[in-house]
Coordinates of C-alpha atoms in Angstrom, one line a residue:
X1 CA -9.5 15.1 2.8
X2 CA -8.6 15.9 -0.8
X3 CA -5.0 16.6 0.2
X4 CA -4.6 13.3 2.0
X5 CA -2.2 10.9 0.2
X6 CA -4.8 8.3 -0.7
X7 CA -7.0 10.8 -2.5
X8 CA -4.0 12.6 -4.1
X9 CA -3.1 9.3 -5.7
X10 CA -6.6 8.5 -6.7
X11 CA -7.9 11.2 -9.2
X12 CA -10.9 9.1 -10.3
X13 CA -12.2 8.6 -6.8
X14 CA -11.4 12.3 -5.9
X15 CA -13.5 13.5 -8.9
X16 CA -16.2 11.0 -8.0
X17 CA -16.4 12.2 -4.4
X18 CA -16.5 15.9 -5.5
X19 CA -19.3 15.0 -7.9
X20 CA -21.4 13.2 -5.3
X21 CA -21.0 16.0 -2.8
X22 CA -21.9 18.7 -5.4
X23 CA -25.0 16.8 -6.4
X24 CA -26.1 16.2 -2.8
X25 CA -25.5 19.9 -1.9
X26 CA -27.6 20.9 -5.0
X27 CA -30.5 18.7 -3.7
X28 CA -30.1 16.0 -6.3
X29 CA -28.6 13.3 -4.0
X30 CA -31.7 11.2 -3.7
X31 CA -32.2 11.2 -7.5
X32 CA -28.7 10.1 -8.4
X33 CA -28.6 7.0 -10.7
X34 CA -25.8 4.8 -12.0
X35 CA -26.1 6.1 -15.5
X36 CA -25.8 9.8 -14.4
X37 CA -22.8 9.0 -12.2
X38 CA -21.1 7.0 -15.0
X39 CA -21.6 9.8 -17.7
X40 CA -21.4 13.0 -15.6
X41 CA -19.2 11.9 -12.7
X42 CA -16.9 9.3 -14.3
X43 CA -16.7 10.6 -17.9
X44 CA -18.2 7.6 -19.7
X45 CA -19.9 8.2 -23.1
X46 CA -23.6 8.6 -23.6
X47 CA -23.9 5.0 -24.8
X48 CA -23.1 3.6 -21.4
X49 CA -25.5 0.8 -20.3
X50 CA -25.9 0.5 -16.5
X51 CA -27.7 -2.8 -16.9
X52 CA -24.7 -4.6 -18.4
X53 CA -21.8 -2.5 -16.9
X54 CA -21.3 -2.3 -13.1
X55 CA -18.5 0.2 -13.4
X56 CA -20.2 3.1 -11.4
X57 CA -21.3 0.7 -8.6
X58 CA -17.7 -0.7 -8.4
X59 CA -16.2 2.8 -8.2
X60 CA -18.6 3.9 -5.6
X61 CA -17.8 0.8 -3.6
X62 CA -14.1 1.6 -3.9
X63 CA -14.9 5.1 -2.7
X64 CA -16.7 3.8 0.4
X65 CA -13.7 1.7 1.2
X66 CA -11.3 4.6 0.6
X67 CA -13.4 6.8 3.0
X68 CA -13.2 4.0 5.7
X69 CA -9.5 3.7 5.3
X70 CA -9.0 7.5 5.5
X71 CA -11.0 7.8 8.7
X72 CA -9.4 4.7 10.2
X73 CA -6.0 6.4 9.7
X74 CA -6.9 9.4 11.8
X75 CA -5.6 9.8 15.3
X76 CA -7.9 10.4 18.2
X77 CA -6.9 14.1 18.2
X78 CA -7.5 14.4 14.4
X79 CA -10.9 12.8 14.7
X80 CA -12.1 14.8 17.7
X81 CA -15.1 16.9 17.0
X82 CA -15.3 16.0 13.3
X83 CA -17.9 14.4 11.2
X84 CA -17.3 11.6 8.6
X85 CA -18.6 11.5 5.1
X86 CA -20.8 8.5 4.5
X87 CA -22.3 7.0 1.3
X88 CA -25.1 4.6 2.5
X89 CA -25.1 1.2 0.9
X90 CA -27.6 1.0 -1.9
X91 CA -27.6 4.8 -2.4
X92 CA -25.4 7.4 -3.9
X93 CA -26.2 10.5 -1.9
X94 CA -23.6 11.7 0.6
X95 CA -24.4 12.1 4.3
X96 CA -22.6 13.2 7.5
X97 CA -22.2 11.2 10.6
X98 CA -20.4 12.1 13.9
X99 CA -17.0 10.4 14.2
X100 CA -18.2 8.7 17.4
X101 CA -20.7 6.6 15.4
X102 CA -19.3 3.8 13.1
X103 CA -20.4 4.6 9.6
X104 CA -21.0 1.0 8.7
X105 CA -23.6 0.5 11.4
X106 CA -25.3 3.9 11.4
X107 CA -29.0 3.7 10.3
X108 CA -29.6 5.1 6.9
X109 CA -31.3 8.5 7.2
X110 CA -31.2 8.5 11.0
X111 CA -27.7 8.7 12.6
X112 CA -26.0 10.4 9.6
X113 CA -27.2 13.8 8.7
X114 CA -28.1 14.4 5.1
X115 CA -26.3 17.4 3.6
X116 CA -28.5 20.4 3.1
X117 CA -29.1 21.9 -0.3
X118 CA -27.3 25.0 0.7
X119 CA -25.9 26.6 3.8
X120 CA -26.5 24.5 7.0
X121 CA -23.9 22.5 8.9
X122 CA -20.8 22.2 6.7
X123 CA -18.3 21.3 9.4
X124 CA -17.0 18.2 7.6
X125 CA -16.1 20.3 4.6
X126 CA -14.2 22.9 6.5
X127 CA -17.0 25.1 8.0
X128 CA -17.6 25.9 11.7
X129 CA -18.6 22.9 13.9
X130 CA -20.1 24.7 16.8
X131 CA -23.8 24.0 16.2
X132 CA -23.7 20.5 17.7
X133 CA -22.1 18.6 20.6
X134 CA -20.0 15.4 20.2
X135 CA -23.2 13.3 20.2
X136 CA -24.8 15.3 17.3
X137 CA -27.5 17.0 19.6
X138 CA -28.3 20.6 19.0
X139 CA -26.8 22.9 21.6
X140 CA -29.0 25.5 23.3
X141 CA -28.3 29.0 22.1
X142 CA -30.0 30.7 25.1
X143 CA -27.9 32.9 27.3
X144 CA -26.8 31.4 30.7
X145 CA -28.6 33.0 33.7
X146 CA -26.7 35.7 35.5
X147 CA -24.6 34.5 38.4
X148 CA -26.3 34.7 41.8
X149 CA -23.3 36.1 43.6
X150 CA -20.6 38.4 42.5
X151 CA -17.6 36.3 43.7
X152 CA -19.1 33.0 42.7
X153 CA -20.2 34.3 39.3
X154 CA -16.9 35.9 38.6
X155 CA -15.1 32.6 39.3
X156 CA -17.5 30.6 37.1
X157 CA -17.1 33.1 34.2
X158 CA -13.3 33.0 34.5
X159 CA -13.4 29.2 34.5
X160 CA -15.6 29.2 31.4
X161 CA -13.4 31.7 29.6
X162 CA -10.3 29.6 30.4
X163 CA -11.9 26.4 29.3
X164 CA -13.1 28.1 26.1
X165 CA -9.6 29.5 25.4
X166 CA -8.1 26.1 26.0
X167 CA -10.6 24.4 23.7
X168 CA -10.0 27.0 21.0
X169 CA -6.2 26.4 21.3
X170 CA -6.6 22.7 20.9
X171 CA -8.8 23.2 17.9
X172 CA -6.2 25.5 16.4
X173 CA -3.5 23.0 17.0
X174 CA -5.5 20.3 15.2
X175 CA -6.8 22.4 12.4
X176 CA -3.9 24.8 11.8
X177 CA -2.6 24.8 8.2
X178 CA 0.9 23.6 7.3
X179 CA 3.6 26.2 7.4
X180 CA 4.8 27.4 4.1
X181 CA 8.0 25.3 4.4
X182 CA 6.1 22.2 5.4
X183 CA 3.6 22.5 2.6
X184 CA 6.4 23.2 0.1
X185 CA 8.4 20.2 1.3
X186 CA 5.4 17.9 0.9
X187 CA 4.5 19.3 -2.5
X188 CA 8.1 19.2 -3.8
X189 CA 8.6 15.6 -2.7
X190 CA 5.4 14.5 -4.5
X191 CA 6.3 16.5 -7.6
X192 CA 9.6 14.6 -7.9
X193 CA 7.9 11.2 -8.2
X194 CA 7.5 9.7 -11.7
X195 CA 4.0 10.2 -13.1
X196 CA 2.0 8.3 -15.6
X197 CA -0.8 9.7 -17.8
X198 CA -3.2 7.1 -19.2
X199 CA -4.3 7.6 -22.8
X200 CA -6.5 5.6 -25.2
X201 CA -5.9 5.2 -28.9
X202 CA -8.1 6.4 -30.5
X203 CA -8.5 9.2 -28.0
X204 CA -12.3 8.8 -28.0
X205 CA -11.9 5.2 -27.0
X206 CA -14.8 2.8 -26.7
X207 CA -16.4 0.8 -23.9
X208 CA -13.7 -1.9 -23.9
X209 CA -10.8 0.6 -24.1
X210 CA -12.2 2.9 -21.5
X211 CA -12.9 0.1 -19.1
X212 CA -9.3 -1.3 -19.6
X213 CA -7.9 2.2 -19.0
X214 CA -9.9 2.6 -15.8
X215 CA -8.7 -0.8 -14.6
X216 CA -5.1 0.1 -15.4
X217 CA -5.5 3.4 -13.5
X218 CA -6.9 1.5 -10.5
X219 CA -3.9 -0.8 -10.4
X220 CA -1.4 1.9 -11.0
X221 CA -2.7 3.8 -8.0
X222 CA -1.6 0.9 -5.7
X223 CA 2.0 1.7 -6.3
X224 CA 3.4 4.5 -4.2
X225 CA 6.6 5.3 -6.1
X226 CA 4.7 6.9 -8.9
X227 CA 1.7 9.1 -9.4
X228 CA -1.2 8.7 -11.8
X229 CA -2.2 12.0 -13.4
X230 CA -5.0 13.2 -15.5
X231 CA -3.1 16.2 -16.9
X232 CA -1.1 16.3 -20.1
X233 CA 2.0 17.8 -18.4
X234 CA 2.9 20.0 -21.3
X235 CA 3.9 23.1 -19.3
X236 CA 6.6 21.5 -17.1
X237 CA 10.3 21.7 -16.8
X238 CA 12.6 19.3 -18.7
X239 CA 13.5 17.6 -15.4
X240 CA 9.8 16.9 -14.8
X241 CA 9.3 15.7 -18.4
X242 CA 12.1 13.2 -17.7
X243 CA 9.9 11.6 -15.1
X244 CA 6.7 11.7 -17.2
X245 CA 5.3 8.5 -18.8
X246 CA 2.3 7.7 -20.9
X247 CA 0.4 4.4 -20.6
X248 CA -1.3 3.9 -24.0
X249 CA -4.3 1.6 -24.1
X250 CA -5.3 0.6 -27.7
X251 CA -7.3 -2.0 -29.5
X252 CA -7.2 -3.7 -32.8
X253 CA -9.6 -5.1 -35.4
X254 CA -12.7 -3.5 -36.7
X255 CA -16.4 -4.4 -37.1
X256 CA -17.6 -7.6 -35.5
X257 CA -14.0 -8.8 -35.0
X258 CA -13.2 -6.0 -32.7
X259 CA -15.2 -7.5 -29.8
X260 CA -12.7 -10.4 -29.6
X261 CA -9.6 -8.5 -30.5
X262 CA -6.9 -8.2 -27.9
X263 CA -6.1 -5.0 -26.0
X264 CA -2.6 -3.7 -26.0
X265 CA -0.9 -1.7 -23.3
X266 CA 2.3 0.3 -24.1
X267 CA 4.5 2.5 -21.9
X268 CA 6.1 5.5 -23.5
X269 CA 8.7 7.9 -22.0
X270 CA 7.3 11.4 -22.6
X271 CA 10.5 13.3 -23.1
X272 CA 12.2 10.8 -25.5
X273 CA 9.1 9.3 -27.1
X274 CA 10.6 5.9 -26.6
X275 CA 8.3 2.9 -26.1
X276 CA 9.8 1.1 -23.1
X277 CA 7.3 -1.8 -22.7
X278 CA 4.3 -3.4 -24.4
X279 CA 1.8 -6.0 -23.2
X280 CA -1.0 -7.9 -24.8
X281 CA -4.3 -8.8 -23.0
X282 CA -6.3 -11.5 -24.8
X283 CA -9.8 -11.7 -23.6
X284 CA -11.6 -13.6 -26.4
X285 CA -14.8 -11.7 -26.1
X286 CA -14.9 -11.9 -22.3
X287 CA -16.0 -8.7 -20.6
X288 CA -13.0 -6.5 -19.8
X289 CA -14.3 -6.1 -16.2
X290 CA -14.3 -9.9 -15.7
X291 CA -11.9 -11.0 -12.9
X292 CA -9.5 -12.9 -15.0
X293 CA -9.1 -10.1 -17.6
X294 CA -8.7 -7.5 -14.8
X295 CA -6.1 -9.8 -13.2
X296 CA -4.3 -10.0 -16.6
X297 CA -4.2 -6.2 -16.8
X298 CA -2.9 -6.1 -13.2
X299 CA -0.1 -8.5 -14.0
X300 CA 1.0 -6.2 -16.8
X301 CA 0.8 -3.1 -14.6
X302 CA 2.9 -4.9 -12.0
X303 CA 5.8 -5.2 -14.5
X304 CA 5.7 -1.5 -15.1
X305 CA 5.2 -0.1 -11.6
X306 CA 6.7 -2.6 -9.0
X307 CA 9.9 -2.3 -7.2
X308 CA 12.6 -2.9 -9.7
X309 CA 10.0 -2.6 -12.5
X310 CA 10.3 -0.9 -15.9
X311 CA 9.7 2.7 -14.6
X312 CA 12.2 2.4 -11.7
X313 CA 14.8 0.8 -13.8
X314 CA 14.4 3.5 -16.4
X315 CA 14.6 6.2 -13.8
X316 CA 17.7 4.6 -12.3
X317 CA 19.4 4.7 -15.8
X318 CA 18.5 8.4 -16.2
X319 CA 19.6 9.3 -12.7
X320 CA 22.8 7.3 -12.8
X321 CA 24.5 7.4 -9.4
X322 CA 22.5 10.4 -8.2
X323 CA 21.7 10.1 -4.4
X324 CA 20.2 13.5 -3.9
X325 CA 17.6 13.8 -1.1
X326 CA 14.1 12.9 -2.2
X327 CA 13.1 10.9 -5.2
X328 CA 16.7 10.1 -6.5
X329 CA 17.5 8.7 -3.1
X330 CA 14.4 6.5 -3.1
X331 CA 15.5 5.2 -6.5
X332 CA 18.9 4.4 -5.0
X333 CA 17.2 2.7 -2.1
X334 CA 15.2 0.5 -4.4
X335 CA 18.4 -0.5 -6.1
X336 CA 19.9 -1.4 -2.8
X337 CA 16.8 -3.5 -1.8
X338 CA 17.1 -5.4 -5.0
X339 CA 20.9 -6.1 -4.8
X340 CA 21.6 -5.9 -1.1
X341 CA 25.1 -4.8 -2.1
X342 CA 26.9 -3.8 1.1
X343 CA 28.9 -1.2 -0.9
X344 CA 25.7 0.8 -1.5
X345 CA 24.4 0.8 2.0
X346 CA 26.3 3.8 3.5
X347 CA 25.4 6.2 0.6
X348 CA 21.7 5.1 0.7
X349 CA 21.6 5.5 4.5
X350 CA 23.1 9.0 4.3
X351 CA 20.7 10.2 1.5
X352 CA 17.7 8.8 3.4
X353 CA 18.7 10.8 6.5
X354 CA 19.0 13.9 4.4
X355 CA 15.6 13.2 2.8
X356 CA 14.0 12.8 6.3
X357 CA 15.3 16.3 7.2
X358 CA 13.7 17.8 4.1
X359 CA 10.5 15.7 4.1
X360 CA 10.0 14.7 7.8
X361 CA 6.5 13.3 7.2
X362 CA 7.1 11.4 4.0
X363 CA 6.0 7.8 4.5
X364 CA 8.2 6.5 1.7
X365 CA 11.3 7.9 3.3
X366 CA 10.3 6.7 6.8
X367 CA 9.6 3.1 5.8
X368 CA 12.9 3.0 3.9
X369 CA 14.7 4.2 7.0
X370 CA 13.0 1.5 9.0
X371 CA 14.1 -1.2 6.6
X372 CA 17.7 -0.1 6.8
X373 CA 17.6 0.2 10.6
X374 CA 16.1 -3.2 11.2
X375 CA 18.5 -4.9 8.8
X376 CA 21.6 -3.3 10.2
X377 CA 24.5 -5.7 10.1
X378 CA 25.6 -7.3 13.4
X379 CA 29.0 -8.7 12.9
X380 CA 29.0 -12.3 11.9
X381 CA 25.4 -12.9 13.1
X382 CA 23.1 -14.4 10.5
X383 CA 19.9 -13.4 12.2
X384 CA 18.3 -11.2 9.4
X385 CA 16.7 -8.5 11.6
X386 CA 17.7 -6.4 14.7
X387 CA 14.7 -5.4 16.8
X388 CA 15.6 -1.8 17.5
X389 CA 13.3 0.9 19.0
X390 CA 14.2 3.3 16.2
X391 CA 13.3 0.8 13.5
X392 CA 9.9 0.3 15.2
X393 CA 9.3 4.0 15.6
X394 CA 10.1 4.8 12.0
X395 CA 7.7 2.1 10.7
X396 CA 4.9 3.3 13.0
X397 CA 5.6 6.9 11.9
X398 CA 5.3 5.8 8.2
X399 CA 1.9 4.2 9.0
X400 CA 0.7 7.3 10.9
X401 CA 1.5 9.5 7.9
X402 CA -0.1 7.2 5.4
X403 CA -2.4 4.6 6.9
X404 CA -3.3 3.1 3.5
X405 CA 0.3 2.6 2.4
X406 CA 1.2 -1.1 1.7
X407 CA 4.9 -0.2 2.2
X408 CA 4.2 1.3 5.6
X409 CA 2.0 -1.6 6.6
X410 CA 4.6 -4.2 5.6
X411 CA 7.2 -2.1 7.5
X412 CA 5.1 -2.3 10.6
X413 CA 4.6 -6.1 10.1
X414 CA 8.4 -6.5 9.7
X415 CA 9.3 -4.5 12.8
X416 CA 6.7 -6.5 14.8
X417 CA 8.1 -9.8 13.6
X418 CA 11.6 -8.7 14.6
X419 CA 10.3 -8.2 18.1
X420 CA 8.5 -11.6 18.1
X421 CA 5.1 -10.1 18.0
X422 CA 3.4 -12.5 15.6
X423 CA -0.2 -11.3 16.0
X424 CA 0.7 -7.7 14.9
X425 CA 3.0 -9.0 12.2
X426 CA 0.4 -11.2 10.6
X427 CA -2.4 -8.6 10.9
X428 CA -0.3 -5.9 9.1
X429 CA 1.1 -8.5 6.6
X430 CA -2.5 -9.2 5.6
X431 CA -3.4 -5.5 5.3
X432 CA -0.3 -5.0 3.1
X433 CA -1.4 -7.9 0.8
X434 CA -4.9 -6.3 0.5
X435 CA -3.5 -2.8 -0.2
X436 CA -1.2 -4.0 -3.0
X437 CA -1.6 -7.6 -4.3
X438 CA 0.6 -6.7 -7.3
X439 CA 3.9 -5.9 -5.6
X440 CA 6.0 -9.1 -5.5
X441 CA 8.4 -7.8 -2.9
X442 CA 5.6 -7.0 -0.5
X443 CA 3.8 -10.3 -1.2
X444 CA 7.1 -12.3 -0.7
X445 CA 7.8 -10.6 2.6
X446 CA 4.2 -10.9 3.8
X447 CA 4.0 -14.6 2.8
X448 CA 7.3 -15.2 4.7
X449 CA 5.9 -13.5 7.8
X450 CA 2.7 -15.6 7.7
X451 CA 4.8 -18.7 7.3
X452 CA 7.1 -17.9 10.1
X453 CA 4.2 -17.1 12.4
X454 CA 2.4 -20.4 11.6
X455 CA -0.2 -19.5 9.0
X456 CA 1.0 -22.0 6.4
X457 CA -2.4 -22.3 4.7
X458 CA -2.6 -18.5 4.2
X459 CA 1.1 -18.1 3.3
X460 CA 1.3 -20.6 0.4
X461 CA -1.0 -18.7 -2.1
X462 CA 0.6 -15.4 -1.2
X463 CA 4.1 -16.8 -1.9
X464 CA 3.0 -18.5 -5.1
X465 CA 1.5 -15.2 -6.3
X466 CA 4.7 -13.4 -5.5
X467 CA 6.7 -16.0 -7.5
X468 CA 4.3 -15.7 -10.4
X469 CA 4.8 -12.0 -10.6
X470 CA 8.6 -12.1 -10.2
X471 CA 10.6 -14.3 -12.5
X472 CA 13.6 -14.0 -10.2
X473 CA 12.3 -14.2 -6.6
X474 CA 14.6 -13.7 -3.7
X475 CA 16.1 -16.5 -1.7
X476 CA 14.0 -15.9 1.4
X477 CA 10.8 -16.1 -0.8
X478 CA 11.9 -19.4 -2.4
X479 CA 12.9 -20.8 1.0
X480 CA 9.6 -19.8 2.6
X481 CA 7.6 -21.4 -0.2
X482 CA 9.6 -24.7 -0.1
X483 CA 9.1 -24.9 3.7
X484 CA 5.4 -24.1 3.4
X485 CA 4.8 -26.8 0.8
X486 CA 6.6 -29.3 3.0
X487 CA 4.4 -28.5 6.0
X488 CA 1.2 -28.4 3.8
X489 CA 2.0 -31.9 2.6
X490 CA 3.0 -30.9 -0.9
X491 CA 6.4 -32.7 -0.7
X492 CA 7.1 -33.4 -4.3
X493 CA 6.3 -29.8 -5.3
X494 CA 8.6 -28.6 -2.5
X495 CA 11.5 -30.7 -3.7
X496 CA 11.0 -29.7 -7.3
X497 CA 11.1 -26.0 -6.4
X498 CA 14.2 -26.5 -4.1
X499 CA 16.2 -28.3 -6.8
X500 CA 15.1 -26.0 -9.7
X501 CA 16.1 -22.9 -7.7
X502 CA 19.7 -24.0 -7.0
X503 CA 22.0 -21.0 -7.5
X504 CA 25.4 -20.4 -6.0
X505 CA 24.2 -17.4 -4.0
X506 CA 21.5 -19.4 -2.4
X507 CA 24.0 -21.8 -0.9
X508 CA 25.0 -18.9 1.5
X509 CA 21.5 -18.4 2.8
X510 CA 20.6 -20.5 5.9
X511 CA 16.9 -20.6 5.2
X512 CA 17.4 -22.0 1.7
X513 CA 19.7 -24.8 3.1
X514 CA 17.1 -25.6 5.7
X515 CA 14.2 -25.7 3.2
X516 CA 16.1 -27.9 0.8
X517 CA 17.2 -30.2 3.6
X518 CA 13.7 -30.6 4.8
X519 CA 12.4 -31.2 1.2
X520 CA 15.0 -33.8 0.5
X521 CA 14.4 -35.7 3.7
X522 CA 10.6 -35.4 3.4
X523 CA 10.9 -37.1 0.0
X524 CA 13.0 -40.0 1.3
X525 CA 16.3 -38.6 0.3
X526 CA 17.5 -38.4 3.9
X527 CA 21.2 -38.8 3.2
X528 CA 21.2 -35.8 0.8
X529 CA 19.1 -33.8 3.3
X530 CA 21.6 -34.6 6.1
X531 CA 24.4 -33.3 3.8
X532 CA 22.6 -30.0 3.5
X533 CA 22.1 -29.9 7.3
X534 CA 25.8 -30.3 7.8
X535 CA 26.4 -27.5 5.3
X536 CA 23.9 -25.5 7.4
X537 CA 25.8 -26.2 10.6
X538 CA 29.0 -25.0 9.0
X539 CA 27.5 -21.9 7.5
X540 CA 26.0 -20.7 10.9
X541 CA 29.2 -21.7 12.8
X542 CA 27.6 -24.5 14.9
X543 CA 29.7 -27.5 15.9
X544 CA 29.0 -30.7 13.9
X545 CA 26.3 -32.6 15.6
X546 CA 25.1 -29.7 17.7
X547 CA 21.4 -29.9 18.9
X548 CA 19.0 -28.7 16.2
X549 CA 17.7 -26.0 18.6
X550 CA 21.2 -24.5 18.8
X551 CA 21.7 -24.5 15.0
X552 CA 18.3 -22.9 14.4
X553 CA 18.7 -20.2 17.1
X554 CA 21.8 -18.9 15.2
X555 CA 19.7 -17.6 12.2
X556 CA 16.0 -17.7 13.0
X557 CA 14.0 -14.9 14.7
X558 CA 10.8 -16.5 15.8
X559 CA 11.1 -19.1 18.6
X560 CA 7.8 -20.5 17.4
X561 CA 9.3 -21.0 13.9
X562 CA 12.4 -22.6 15.3
X563 CA 10.4 -25.1 17.3
X564 CA 8.3 -26.0 14.3
X565 CA 11.4 -26.5 12.1
X566 CA 13.0 -28.7 14.7
X567 CA 9.9 -30.8 14.9
X568 CA 9.8 -31.2 11.1
X569 CA 13.6 -32.0 11.0
X570 CA 13.0 -34.7 13.6
X571 CA 9.9 -36.1 11.9
X572 CA 11.7 -36.6 8.6
X573 CA 14.8 -38.1 10.1
X574 CA 16.9 -35.2 9.2
X575 CA 18.2 -34.9 12.8
X576 CA 17.8 -37.2 15.8
X577 CA 14.9 -36.6 18.2
X578 CA 15.8 -34.5 21.2
X579 CA 16.4 -36.7 24.3

C-alpha cells in the first residue's frame, strides 16, 4: 500500500498510517488520543491543544478517505483474498476487515479484526493469509480422513493437488513483485518529476505557521505533476536539483500583533536560490484552519502547481525544447495543451509514445495520450472530439493505474462524453472536481461536461471557480459559462461575460459564437444575436438559413445538448421555430 501512488504523494498520511499501525501492534491502539497523535504521529509541538485545534481529527479523516479510495481502485483480482485496513469512526486504532465486507458498514469490534499486539494474522501487511477463508472464518487444521478406496482416493488427491497448485499460481501472479526493469522504470519516472519541500521560517515555526504549512502540503498533494517531499534533497545530482523547489511559509510581527499578522508563502528554486513567486494570506486573527483561510492558501498553491503554473513554466524555461521521454515530454505536452499549437502536436505525440514504452503503467502518460487521441484533427470538421476505442482504452488504463488521479478521472469523463455516455461523463467529472478543486483546466472541462449533459445548476459554480482561478480561461470555458448563465436565468451576467471576453481568437470558436448569440437574443438584442448566428453558419460551413439542427450538428457532440440549444435559440427568437 505504501508504494501506491496516492500514498507516495502523501508523506503526512503515510507517516500517520505507519504510526497508527505501530501503536496498534504495540497494544496501544485503544489508548490513542488526539494529543498523542498530533505530537508523536504528526510532529506538532508539546504546546498543541486538542480542544481548540482539530488537526489530528482532520488528518485521520483524510486518511480514512485515502484508504477507501485505495481499496476502491483495486481490481477484483487484486482484492481477492485480501483484508482491508479500517480506522473505525470515533476511534484511532487500526483494524482488519475482509475485503468482502464494506468497511463503512462493518460493526466496530465485530466484523473487522483488531490487530494483535504481536504475531497473529498479518496478511494485510504482507504476511501469509492461509489461516482464514474468504468469509473470515477459521479453517480447520485437522487432517482429512484417508480415502476409502485406492482409485477414488488417488483421484481426489490429484484433484486437490492440482487445485492447490492452481491457487498458488494465481496468488503468485497477483502478488509477484515488479521485475527489476518495471520497478526501475516506475521509480525513474517519479524521480524525474519536480519536487517541493515545505519549510517554515523560523524553522521551529509556531501553531499558525505549522498549520499553514500542513494546509499547503495537503493542497500541493492534489497536483500530480509534482511531488511533495519531506527530505532536504542535499545529496542529489545537479539535474535533480534543477527540479527541486522550496515552499517557504513565514510570518511577521511579534508579541500580541503576531496573531493578526499575515502569513507569507514564497517559492524558491533550490539550485539557483531565486524566489519565483510570493503570496500573502491575510487572516485578521481568524484561525488558520478556518475554511476561508484554507481556501486562500489553496488559491495560492494553485498558482504554483497547476497546469501552466509557476513551476511548470519555470521547468519549461529550463528544459527549452527538450522532448525526451518522461518528465520533459510531459512538460512539452502541458505547453501544447495550453497553446493548442498544431506545430507542436507531432513532436508531443512522438515523445508520449516513447514515454509509454519506457513507463507503460504511468497514469500521467496514459491520460495525455488519451487527450491527443480523442482530439485528433478530422479534416475540416469542427466537432472537438473523436470517439475512438484507443482514446477510451488509454483513459481507462490511466484510471486503473491511479484510481485517485483527477487527470485520469477527467480523461475517463472526456472519453465517455465523446461517446455520448453522459451518465459516466458526469460521474467522473464530479469525481475529478472532488479530487482536485484547485486545477482550473480540470474544473473548466468538468464544468463544460456537466453543462453539456444538462446539469446546469451543478455546472455554474464549477465554471465560476475555474474562471476565478485562471485569469485567462479558455474559450470553451467562457462559452460554457455564458450558456449556463443564460439557461439558469442570469441573462445580464451572461451578456456581460460574453461581451467582456471578446477576443479575435474566440471569433473562430463555434461554441463562443453560439453562447454570445444566445446571450444577446436573451437580453432583447435579437438583431445582434442573429448576426452572430449568421457568422456561426459561415464558420461551420452551413448554408445561410439552414435548420438550426443542421448547424448545431456540425460542431456539437451531445445530441441532448444540441436539442437544448435549438430550443433556447427558438425561445429567444434567434432562429425560427422548427415547422
